[in-house]
Tab-separated table of C-alpha atoms in Angstrom:
chain	number	residue	atom	x	y	z
A	109	UNK	CA	0.368	-0.175	0.013
A	110	UNK	CA	1.324	3.405	-0.682
A	111	UNK	CA	-1.550	4.707	1.298
A	112	UNK	CA	-3.958	7.425	1.109
A	113	UNK	CA	-2.526	10.783	0.125
A	114	UNK	CA	-3.526	14.373	0.164
A	115	UNK	CA	-2.684	17.665	-0.623
A	116	UNK	CA	-2.158	20.425	-0.400
A	117	UNK	CA	-1.320	19.207	3.299
A	118	UNK	CA	-1.886	23.020	4.604
A	119	UNK	CA	-3.653	25.621	2.929
A	120	UNK	CA	-4.129	29.485	3.933
A	121	UNK	CA	-6.707	31.905	2.430
A	122	UNK	CA	-8.805	34.719	3.070
A	123	UNK	CA	-12.453	34.979	3.850
A	124	UNK	CA	-14.683	34.441	0.726
A	125	UNK	CA	-12.022	32.852	-1.607
A	126	UNK	CA	-12.760	29.328	-3.161
A	127	UNK	CA	-9.866	26.092	-1.865
A	128	UNK	CA	-9.893	23.032	-3.762
A	129	UNK	CA	-8.156	19.574	-2.172
A	130	UNK	CA	-7.709	16.414	-3.812
A	131	UNK	CA	-7.723	13.028	-1.920
A	132	UNK	CA	-5.585	10.235	-4.161
A	133	UNK	CA	-6.859	7.122	-2.033
A	134	UNK	CA	-5.386	3.503	-1.958
A	135	UNK	CA	-5.148	2.094	-5.618
A	136	UNK	CA	-7.389	-0.803	-5.283
A	137	UNK	CA	-9.990	0.954	-2.971
A	138	UNK	CA	-13.800	1.615	-4.362
A	139	UNK	CA	-15.102	3.608	-1.364
A	140	UNK	CA	-13.447	7.086	-0.947
A	141	UNK	CA	-14.948	9.184	2.228
A	142	UNK	CA	-14.116	12.649	3.625
A	143	UNK	CA	-14.509	13.737	6.739
A	144	UNK	CA	-13.769	17.341	8.607
A	145	UNK	CA	-11.907	17.522	12.251
A	146	UNK	CA	-11.706	21.065	14.508
A	147	UNK	CA	-9.838	21.118	17.688
A	148	UNK	CA	-10.494	18.479	20.445
A	149	UNK	CA	-12.883	16.973	18.424
A	150	UNK	CA	-13.506	13.277	16.435
A	151	UNK	CA	-13.999	13.548	12.661
A	152	UNK	CA	-17.342	14.203	11.555
A	153	UNK	CA	-18.674	12.320	7.982
A	154	UNK	CA	-19.297	14.996	4.913
A	155	UNK	CA	-19.323	12.445	2.498
A	156	UNK	CA	-18.933	9.135	0.722
A	157	UNK	CA	-18.436	7.592	-2.761
A	158	UNK	CA	-18.318	3.811	-3.961
A	159	UNK	CA	-16.427	4.334	-7.398
A	160	UNK	CA	-18.191	7.678	-8.676
A	161	UNK	CA	-21.260	7.451	-7.081
A	162	UNK	CA	-21.506	9.820	-4.365
A	163	UNK	CA	-24.188	7.993	-1.950
A	164	UNK	CA	-24.142	9.841	0.913
A	165	UNK	CA	-24.246	13.201	2.251
A	166	UNK	CA	-23.845	14.953	5.865
A	167	UNK	CA	-26.298	17.779	6.394
A	168	UNK	CA	-22.647	19.332	7.697
A	169	UNK	CA	-22.335	19.831	4.080
A	170	UNK	CA	-23.459	22.998	3.070
A	171	UNK	CA	-24.520	24.164	-0.597
A	172	UNK	CA	-20.691	25.531	-0.547
A	173	UNK	CA	-19.457	22.380	-0.514
A	174	UNK	CA	-19.251	19.779	-3.363
A	175	UNK	CA	-17.216	16.900	-4.095
A	176	UNK	CA	-16.690	14.737	-7.293
A	177	UNK	CA	-15.113	11.567	-7.912
A	178	UNK	CA	-15.357	11.463	-11.544
A	179	UNK	CA	-13.776	8.478	-12.763
A	180	UNK	CA	-13.974	6.453	-9.230
A	181	UNK	CA	-10.290	7.568	-8.505
A	182	UNK	CA	-9.393	10.662	-6.706
A	183	UNK	CA	-11.602	12.946	-5.261
A	184	UNK	CA	-11.542	16.501	-4.949
A	185	UNK	CA	-13.159	18.325	-2.243
A	186	UNK	CA	-14.148	22.215	-2.801
A	187	UNK	CA	-15.258	24.796	-0.616
A	188	UNK	CA	-16.764	28.248	-2.314
A	189	UNK	CA	-17.161	31.532	-0.312
A	190	UNK	CA	-14.620	30.158	2.515
A	191	UNK	CA	-15.941	31.607	6.169
A	192	UNK	CA	-13.548	31.437	9.135
A	193	UNK	CA	-15.698	28.276	10.245
A	194	UNK	CA	-14.545	26.407	7.583
A	195	UNK	CA	-11.220	26.281	9.428
A	196	UNK	CA	-10.421	22.413	10.034
A	197	UNK	CA	-8.509	19.233	9.144
A	198	UNK	CA	-10.167	17.886	5.993
A	199	UNK	CA	-9.264	14.021	6.097
A	200	UNK	CA	-9.932	11.597	3.107
A	201	UNK	CA	-10.778	7.965	3.657
A	202	UNK	CA	-10.468	4.750	1.336
A	203	UNK	CA	-11.410	1.142	2.265
A	204	UNK	CA	-11.759	-2.134	0.358
A	205	UNK	CA	-14.741	-3.299	-1.896
A	206	UNK	CA	-17.243	-6.099	-0.893
A	207	UNK	CA	-19.136	-7.084	1.443
A	208	UNK	CA	-17.426	-7.338	4.758
A	209	UNK	CA	-17.013	-3.989	6.905
A	210	UNK	CA	-12.995	-2.735	6.103
A	211	UNK	CA	-11.647	-0.533	8.278
A	212	UNK	CA	-11.021	2.779	6.811
A	213	UNK	CA	-7.698	4.298	5.579
A	214	UNK	CA	-6.576	7.663	6.145
A	215	UNK	CA	-4.712	10.358	4.595
A	216	UNK	CA	-2.790	12.800	6.752
A	217	UNK	CA	-5.087	15.558	5.719
A	218	UNK	CA	-5.381	18.886	4.645
A	219	UNK	CA	-5.194	21.816	7.466
A	220	UNK	CA	-7.266	24.486	6.322
A	221	UNK	CA	-7.091	28.119	7.901
A	222	UNK	CA	-9.675	30.902	6.853
A	223	UNK	CA	-8.553	34.357	8.139
B	57	UNK	CA	-28.655	6.913	16.144
B	58	UNK	CA	-25.162	5.389	16.713
B	59	UNK	CA	-23.057	6.656	19.147
B	60	UNK	CA	-19.341	6.257	21.119
B	61	UNK	CA	-18.379	7.758	24.409
B	62	UNK	CA	-15.037	8.367	25.639
B	63	UNK	CA	-15.502	9.889	28.949
B	64	UNK	CA	-11.468	10.579	29.605
B	65	UNK	CA	-10.074	13.770	28.156
B	66	UNK	CA	-6.472	12.088	29.089
B	67	UNK	CA	-4.938	9.500	30.644
B	68	UNK	CA	-1.643	9.286	32.053
B	69	UNK	CA	0.444	6.221	32.925
B	70	UNK	CA	3.434	5.622	33.840
B	71	UNK	CA	6.029	3.445	31.260
B	72	UNK	CA	5.946	-0.062	32.205
B	73	UNK	CA	2.267	-0.069	33.272
B	74	UNK	CA	-0.587	-1.660	32.164
B	75	UNK	CA	-3.286	1.171	29.981
B	76	UNK	CA	-6.997	1.532	29.474
B	77	UNK	CA	-8.247	3.885	27.292
B	78	UNK	CA	-12.680	3.709	27.651
B	79	UNK	CA	-15.174	4.031	25.480
B	80	UNK	CA	-18.966	2.967	25.833
B	81	UNK	CA	-21.122	2.289	22.680
B	82	UNK	CA	-25.269	3.271	21.794
B	83	UNK	CA	-26.804	1.470	18.836
B	84	UNK	CA	-29.248	-0.098	17.155
B	85	UNK	CA	-28.503	-3.337	16.032
B	86	UNK	CA	-25.302	-4.999	15.884
B	87	UNK	CA	-22.091	-3.007	17.510
B	88	UNK	CA	-19.167	-2.649	14.748
B	89	UNK	CA	-16.632	-1.238	16.576
B	90	UNK	CA	-12.897	0.493	15.450
B	91	UNK	CA	-9.835	1.971	17.514
B	92	UNK	CA	-7.711	4.941	15.912
B	93	UNK	CA	-4.783	6.546	16.957
B	94	UNK	CA	-3.394	9.636	15.850
B	95	UNK	CA	0.002	10.923	15.883
B	96	UNK	CA	0.556	14.836	15.918
B	97	UNK	CA	0.445	16.088	12.349
B	98	UNK	CA	-0.576	12.852	10.888
B	99	UNK	CA	-3.536	10.934	9.777
B	100	UNK	CA	-5.485	8.318	11.649
B	101	UNK	CA	-4.351	5.234	11.707
B	102	UNK	CA	-5.895	2.195	12.678
B	103	UNK	CA	-5.645	-0.171	15.767
B	104	UNK	CA	-8.846	-2.620	15.725
B	105	UNK	CA	-11.888	-3.776	15.112
B	106	UNK	CA	-14.601	-5.587	16.232
B	107	UNK	CA	-16.959	-6.557	14.352
B	108	UNK	CA	-18.275	-10.397	15.511
B	109	UNK	CA	-16.949	-13.509	17.281
B	110	UNK	CA	-14.180	-12.923	20.258
B	111	UNK	CA	-14.266	-10.546	22.604
B	112	UNK	CA	-11.274	-10.119	22.639
B	113	UNK	CA	-10.226	-8.245	20.131
B	114	UNK	CA	-6.310	-8.018	19.092
B	115	UNK	CA	-4.637	-5.438	17.093
B	116	UNK	CA	-1.552	-3.653	15.935
B	117	UNK	CA	1.246	-2.130	18.085
B	118	UNK	CA	0.820	-4.737	20.856
B	119	UNK	CA	-3.139	-3.388	21.848
B	120	UNK	CA	-6.215	-5.035	22.258
B	121	UNK	CA	-9.935	-4.349	23.081
B	122	UNK	CA	-12.036	-5.978	25.038
B	123	UNK	CA	-16.002	-6.025	23.721
B	124	UNK	CA	-18.355	-6.707	26.796
B	125	UNK	CA	-22.492	-6.336	25.480
B	126	UNK	CA	-23.619	-5.668	29.190
B	127	UNK	CA	-21.920	-3.128	30.032
B	128	UNK	CA	-21.876	-1.144	25.904
B	129	UNK	CA	-18.003	-0.856	26.043
B	130	UNK	CA	-15.302	-0.788	24.116
B	131	UNK	CA	-12.140	0.020	26.106
B	132	UNK	CA	-8.826	-0.564	24.541
B	133	UNK	CA	-5.761	-2.112	26.588
B	134	UNK	CA	-2.268	-2.960	26.418
B	135	UNK	CA	-0.576	-5.013	29.037
B	136	UNK	CA	2.615	-2.340	28.738
B	137	UNK	CA	3.142	0.826	28.165
B	138	UNK	CA	5.588	2.946	25.851
B	139	UNK	CA	6.620	6.390	26.019
B	140	UNK	CA	5.968	6.059	22.366
B	141	UNK	CA	2.462	5.154	22.462
B	142	UNK	CA	1.422	8.913	23.789
B	143	UNK	CA	-0.797	10.116	20.977
B	144	UNK	CA	-4.573	10.457	20.517
B	145	UNK	CA	-6.732	7.696	20.461
B	146	UNK	CA	-10.631	7.500	19.119
B	147	UNK	CA	-13.289	5.004	19.546
B	148	UNK	CA	-15.469	4.844	16.224
B	149	UNK	CA	-19.146	2.749	15.211
B	150	UNK	CA	-19.810	2.133	12.139
B	151	UNK	CA	-22.897	3.040	10.830
B	152	UNK	CA	-24.550	0.303	8.382
B	153	UNK	CA	-26.924	2.793	6.846
B	154	UNK	CA	-24.450	5.634	5.561
B	155	UNK	CA	-20.618	3.470	5.606
B	156	UNK	CA	-19.654	6.251	7.782
B	157	UNK	CA	-17.945	6.144	10.820
B	158	UNK	CA	-18.955	8.102	13.937
B	159	UNK	CA	-16.376	8.799	16.123
B	160	UNK	CA	-16.162	9.443	19.612
B	161	UNK	CA	-14.143	12.807	21.183
B	162	UNK	CA	-10.815	11.341	21.729
B	163	UNK	CA	-8.720	10.878	24.543
B	164	UNK	CA	-5.426	12.120	25.371
B	165	UNK	CA	-2.743	9.373	25.937
B	166	UNK	CA	0.286	10.560	27.561
B	167	UNK	CA	2.926	7.479	28.778
B	168	UNK	CA	5.211	9.234	31.612
B	169	UNK	CA	8.913	7.971	30.702
């Protein structure tokens, strides 16, 4: 496993700007997840893809957030018109296909700071 | 609704002593439970999971967890703590309806030399 990779690792932006993060899952994993983690809290689920289909979205995901996984491989998470409350660590995870409940493997995260 | 609770924000233990990090769960249906560890500036690393079967689950780095249905608990344990075990530990429950993990608030483990 080369592991889940995320880019950039850090992003500082001004309020109102748009940002986009990228996640590359482990190659044979068809399931991909985005979570958000704020200081002192556990990760909170944002959205889930199986291959290219976005199957689940959290109510946390406002209209300013959009995620894509166009070819069932890498995924992008875009935040439009960023707000200071968007400052957090954005984590991507992937898991193997199959009927078993497989563990999710997490990337190192992208830390977003909105000034 | 599925949830987990980690009642301790921090656990302090001396190197070489046994450690326990507590987790209780609330689920409808069968519980599918996980432990992850997070080191500074790194992503979460999977330690172990309970899906079914033996109540004592063995995982990575010498950690194990005991599933207790009557107490709705899934405590993480290690017989002899290392300074390098110092990190943030998260308990999580799998929500089958949405395929997501629901995490607790985390417990900071500090192992003193």
